[in-house]
């Protein structure tokens, strides 16, 4: 049985963008698949923090992408020009995408391609939500693809393109073909996550001085130590946070904790 799609309104400079999401009955790491409060809060502030990401966005291909193959929603076709990047280049990467709210919102807002990743059981629901939003992405000049990226093996991305799977190794990519922007929301809820997430970020983030990382998480008391550890590991990995913000999710969300988001860049660019 298909769930009734839930619509999320995303602020943009041209008026609200609507992202429709289904959350099928899938459980991964003992969590039910759904849109969590951190994802919602981050999408509500993406337009606000976009100026902090402009240096990274400016390094992405200028060509406008559209989806091909009807409602497949995961094919990149260049329109009005040709892409200068390799077929395996990763411009914007979402880690722990869940149902895909943040990645889909970013694609529509920034008119660019976003690769949404999570554990293997979640790839199909992400793929379905990409198809569900194919018209919105095409209208805004965005596009998206889905893939499996297990943080225990952070070097390997198994990307789904239509009905085919393609393996991309971060270590085999040219440094400029790695992600210029990495997004991650509500991804700290196990003791091992700070180490695993940091390893994934360092594996896929381009060393370009304008590369950026955006992370959002609820300030749950039970995980404050893990959040501190994440910051410590990212800083030891050569990154520095240069902007932070906080907001409440509101009455429509189970999380009563405040949500914090932070934007990171390489220390050499500080």
PDB file of N, CA and C in Angstrom, residues 15-62:
ATOM      1  N   UNK A  15       9.547  32.359  -4.313  1.00  0.00           N
ATOM      2  CA  UNK A  15       8.316  31.853  -3.736  1.00  0.00           C
ATOM      3  C   UNK A  15       8.484  30.417  -3.275  1.00  0.00           C
ATOM      4  N   UNK A  16       7.518  29.888  -2.525  1.00  0.00           N
ATOM      5  CA  UNK A  16       7.641  28.539  -1.958  1.00  0.00           C
ATOM      6  C   UNK A  16       7.777  27.459  -3.025  1.00  0.00           C
ATOM      7  N   UNK A  17       8.636  26.479  -2.737  1.00  0.00           N
ATOM      8  CA  UNK A  17       8.776  25.283  -3.560  1.00  0.00           C
ATOM      9  C   UNK A  17       8.143  24.120  -2.804  1.00  0.00           C
ATOM     10  N   UNK A  18       7.348  23.323  -3.469  1.00  0.00           N
ATOM     11  CA  UNK A  18       6.701  22.188  -2.817  1.00  0.00           C
ATOM     12  C   UNK A  18       7.414  20.890  -3.159  1.00  0.00           C
ATOM     13  N   UNK A  19       7.797  20.148  -2.123  1.00  0.00           N
ATOM     14  CA  UNK A  19       8.399  18.827  -2.263  1.00  0.00           C
ATOM     15  C   UNK A  19       7.429  17.805  -1.679  1.00  0.00           C
ATOM     16  N   UNK A  20       7.063  16.813  -2.472  1.00  0.00           N
ATOM     17  CA  UNK A  20       6.144  15.763  -2.019  1.00  0.00           C
ATOM     18  C   UNK A  20       6.929  14.501  -1.671  1.00  0.00           C
ATOM     19  N   UNK A  21       6.623  13.913  -0.543  1.00  0.00           N
ATOM     20  CA  UNK A  21       7.368  12.745  -0.080  1.00  0.00           C
ATOM     21  C   UNK A  21       6.437  11.643   0.394  1.00  0.00           C
ATOM     22  N   UNK A  22       6.801  10.418   0.041  1.00  0.00           N
ATOM     23  CA  UNK A  22       6.179   9.240   0.614  1.00  0.00           C
ATOM     24  C   UNK A  22       7.174   8.576   1.550  1.00  0.00           C
ATOM     25  N   UNK A  23       6.690   8.014   2.639  1.00  0.00           N
ATOM     26  CA  UNK A  23       7.548   7.312   3.596  1.00  0.00           C
ATOM     27  C   UNK A  23       7.014   5.904   3.778  1.00  0.00           C
ATOM     28  N   UNK A  24       7.449   4.952   2.959  1.00  0.00           N
ATOM     29  CA  UNK A  24       6.958   3.574   3.063  1.00  0.00           C
ATOM     30  C   UNK A  24       7.432   2.905   4.346  1.00  0.00           C
ATOM     31  N   UNK A  25       6.852   1.779   4.649  1.00  0.00           N
ATOM     32  CA  UNK A  25       7.176   1.056   5.890  1.00  0.00           C
ATOM     33  C   UNK A  25       8.517   0.349   5.749  1.00  0.00           C
ATOM     34  N   UNK A  26       9.583   1.118   5.912  1.00  0.00           N
ATOM     35  CA  UNK A  26      10.937   0.584   5.851  1.00  0.00           C
ATOM     36  C   UNK A  26      11.641   0.907   7.164  1.00  0.00           C
ATOM     37  N   UNK A  27      12.340  -0.085   7.714  1.00  0.00           N
ATOM     38  CA  UNK A  27      13.089   0.130   8.950  1.00  0.00           C
ATOM     39  C   UNK A  27      14.563  -0.150   8.684  1.00  0.00           C
ATOM     40  N   UNK A  28      15.415   0.790   9.058  1.00  0.00           N
ATOM     41  CA  UNK A  28      16.863   0.627   8.921  1.00  0.00           C
ATOM     42  C   UNK A  28      17.512   1.096  10.207  1.00  0.00           C
ATOM     43  N   UNK A  29      18.426   0.289  10.731  1.00  0.00           N
ATOM     44  CA  UNK A  29      19.087   0.580  12.011  1.00  0.00           C
ATOM     45  C   UNK A  29      18.050   0.863  13.100  1.00  0.00           C
ATOM     46  N   UNK A  30      16.954   0.078  13.085  1.00  0.00           N
ATOM     47  CA  UNK A  30      15.895   0.144  14.094  1.00  0.00           C
ATOM     48  C   UNK A  30      15.121   1.456  14.082  1.00  0.00           C
ATOM     49  N   UNK A  31      15.208   2.222  12.999  1.00  0.00           N
ATOM     50  CA  UNK A  31      14.461   3.468  12.885  1.00  0.00           C
ATOM     51  C   UNK A  31      13.481   3.380  11.724  1.00  0.00           C
ATOM     52  N   UNK A  32      12.278   3.915  11.942  1.00  0.00           N
ATOM     53  CA  UNK A  32      11.270   3.971  10.887  1.00  0.00           C
ATOM     54  C   UNK A  32      11.653   5.075   9.915  1.00  0.00           C
ATOM     55  N   UNK A  33      11.486   4.800   8.626  1.00  0.00           N
ATOM     56  CA  UNK A  33      11.817   5.789   7.611  1.00  0.00           C
ATOM     57  C   UNK A  33      10.754   6.880   7.589  1.00  0.00           C
ATOM     58  N   UNK A  34      11.168   8.105   7.812  1.00  0.00           N
ATOM     59  CA  UNK A  34      10.281   9.254   7.769  1.00  0.00           C
ATOM     60  C   UNK A  34      11.120  10.523   7.695  1.00  0.00           C
ATOM     61  N   UNK A  35      10.455  11.650   7.439  1.00  0.00           N
ATOM     62  CA  UNK A  35      11.156  12.934   7.457  1.00  0.00           C
ATOM     63  C   UNK A  35      11.289  13.387   8.904  1.00  0.00           C
ATOM     64  N   UNK A  36      12.538  13.604   9.345  1.00  0.00           N
ATOM     65  CA  UNK A  36      12.781  13.993  10.720  1.00  0.00           C
ATOM     66  C   UNK A  36      12.886  15.511  10.843  1.00  0.00           C
ATOM     67  N   UNK A  37      12.766  15.995  12.073  1.00  0.00           N
ATOM     68  CA  UNK A  37      12.675  17.438  12.311  1.00  0.00           C
ATOM     69  C   UNK A  37      13.905  18.199  11.823  1.00  0.00           C
ATOM     70  N   UNK A  38      15.088  17.605  11.936  1.00  0.00           N
ATOM     71  CA  UNK A  38      16.297  18.297  11.494  1.00  0.00           C
ATOM     72  C   UNK A  38      16.261  18.556   9.993  1.00  0.00           C
ATOM     73  N   UNK A  39      15.743  17.588   9.238  1.00  0.00           N
ATOM     74  CA  UNK A  39      15.626  17.775   7.792  1.00  0.00           C
ATOM     75  C   UNK A  39      14.680  18.930   7.484  1.00  0.00           C
ATOM     76  N   UNK A  40      13.561  18.970   8.174  1.00  0.00           N
ATOM     77  CA  UNK A  40      12.596  20.049   7.973  1.00  0.00           C
ATOM     78  C   UNK A  40      13.226  21.407   8.279  1.00  0.00           C
ATOM     79  N   UNK A  41      13.867  21.513   9.435  1.00  0.00           N
ATOM     80  CA  UNK A  41      14.469  22.791   9.827  1.00  0.00           C
ATOM     81  C   UNK A  41      15.548  23.215   8.832  1.00  0.00           C
ATOM     82  N   UNK A  42      16.375  22.271   8.397  1.00  0.00           N
ATOM     83  CA  UNK A  42      17.441  22.633   7.465  1.00  0.00           C
ATOM     84  C   UNK A  42      16.851  23.143   6.149  1.00  0.00           C
ATOM     85  N   UNK A  43      15.794  22.502   5.641  1.00  0.00           N
ATOM     86  CA  UNK A  43      15.205  22.986   4.393  1.00  0.00           C
ATOM     87  C   UNK A  43      14.583  24.368   4.560  1.00  0.00           C
ATOM     88  N   UNK A  44      14.083  24.670   5.761  1.00  0.00           N
ATOM     89  CA  UNK A  44      13.509  25.993   6.001  1.00  0.00           C
ATOM     90  C   UNK A  44      14.572  27.089   6.025  1.00  0.00           C
ATOM     91  N   UNK A  45      15.829  26.691   6.202  1.00  0.00           N
ATOM     92  CA  UNK A  45      16.912  27.681   6.288  1.00  0.00           C
ATOM     93  C   UNK A  45      17.914  27.568   5.141  1.00  0.00           C
ATOM     94  N   UNK A  46      17.660  26.686   4.179  1.00  0.00           N
ATOM     95  CA  UNK A  46      18.590  26.544   3.056  1.00  0.00           C
ATOM     96  C   UNK A  46      18.747  27.853   2.284  1.00  0.00           C
ATOM     97  N   UNK A  47      17.631  28.537   2.036  1.00  0.00           N
ATOM     98  CA  UNK A  47      17.707  29.805   1.314  1.00  0.00           C
ATOM     99  C   UNK A  47      18.537  30.822   2.093  1.00  0.00           C
ATOM    100  N   UNK A  48      18.387  30.811   3.399  1.00  0.00           N
ATOM    101  CA  UNK A  48      19.121  31.742   4.266  1.00  0.00           C
ATOM    102  C   UNK A  48      20.623  31.508   4.216  1.00  0.00           C
ATOM    103  N   UNK A  49      21.039  30.231   4.182  1.00  0.00           N
ATOM    104  CA  UNK A  49      22.478  29.950   4.216  1.00  0.00           C
ATOM    105  C   UNK A  49      23.087  29.818   2.820  1.00  0.00           C
ATOM    106  N   UNK A  50      22.260  29.929   1.779  1.00  0.00           N
ATOM    107  CA  UNK A  50      22.789  29.801   0.425  1.00  0.00           C
ATOM    108  C   UNK A  50      23.942  30.765   0.140  1.00  0.00           C
ATOM    109  N   UNK A  51      23.905  32.033   0.602  1.00  0.00           N
ATOM    110  CA  UNK A  51      25.062  32.911   0.363  1.00  0.00           C
ATOM    111  C   UNK A  51      26.376  32.341   0.905  1.00  0.00           C
ATOM    112  N   UNK A  52      26.323  31.572   1.997  1.00  0.00           N
ATOM    113  CA  UNK A  52      27.530  30.944   2.535  1.00  0.00           C
ATOM    114  C   UNK A  52      28.035  29.827   1.641  1.00  0.00           C
ATOM    115  N   UNK A  53      27.154  29.321   0.768  1.00  0.00           N
ATOM    116  CA  UNK A  53      27.514  28.221  -0.116  1.00  0.00           C
ATOM    117  C   UNK A  53      27.803  28.683  -1.538  1.00  0.00           C
ATOM    118  N   UNK A  54      27.614  29.967  -1.816  1.00  0.00           N
ATOM    119  CA  UNK A  54      27.786  30.468  -3.180  1.00  0.00           C
ATOM    120  C   UNK A  54      29.153  30.152  -3.777  1.00  0.00           C
ATOM    121  N   UNK A  55      30.256  30.247  -3.007  1.00  0.00           N
ATOM    122  CA  UNK A  55      31.552  29.889  -3.609  1.00  0.00           C
ATOM    123  C   UNK A  55      31.580  28.452  -4.124  1.00  0.00           C
ATOM    124  N   UNK A  56      30.938  27.540  -3.374  1.00  0.00           N
ATOM    125  CA  UNK A  56      30.887  26.144  -3.812  1.00  0.00           C
ATOM    126  C   UNK A  56      29.929  25.974  -4.985  1.00  0.00           C
ATOM    127  N   UNK A  57      28.767  26.607  -4.913  1.00  0.00           N
ATOM    128  CA  UNK A  57      27.793  26.502  -5.994  1.00  0.00           C
ATOM    129  C   UNK A  57      28.373  27.049  -7.296  1.00  0.00           C
ATOM    130  N   UNK A  58      29.226  28.056  -7.197  1.00  0.00           N
ATOM    131  CA  UNK A  58      29.818  28.653  -8.391  1.00  0.00           C
ATOM    132  C   UNK A  58      30.782  27.710  -9.094  1.00  0.00           C
ATOM    133  N   UNK A  59      31.259  26.680  -8.382  1.00  0.00           N
ATOM    134  CA  UNK A  59      32.188  25.724  -9.002  1.00  0.00           C
ATOM    135  C   UNK A  59      31.464  24.595  -9.721  1.00  0.00           C
ATOM    136  N   UNK A  60      30.134  24.490  -9.539  1.00  0.00           N
ATOM    137  CA  UNK A  60      29.365  23.432 -10.188  1.00  0.00           C
ATOM    138  C   UNK A  60      29.130  23.784 -11.654  1.00  0.00           C
ATOM    139  N   UNK A  61      28.850  22.785 -12.491  1.00  0.00           N
ATOM    140  CA  UNK A  61      28.603  23.054 -13.916  1.00  0.00           C
ATOM    141  C   UNK A  61      27.500  24.088 -14.095  1.00  0.00           C
ATOM    142  N   UNK A  62      27.712  25.002 -15.030  1.00  0.00           N
ATOM    143  CA  UNK A  62      26.742  26.065 -15.267  1.00  0.00           C
ATOM    144  C   UNK A  62      25.553  25.588 -16.085  1.00  0.00           C
TER     145      UNK A  62
END
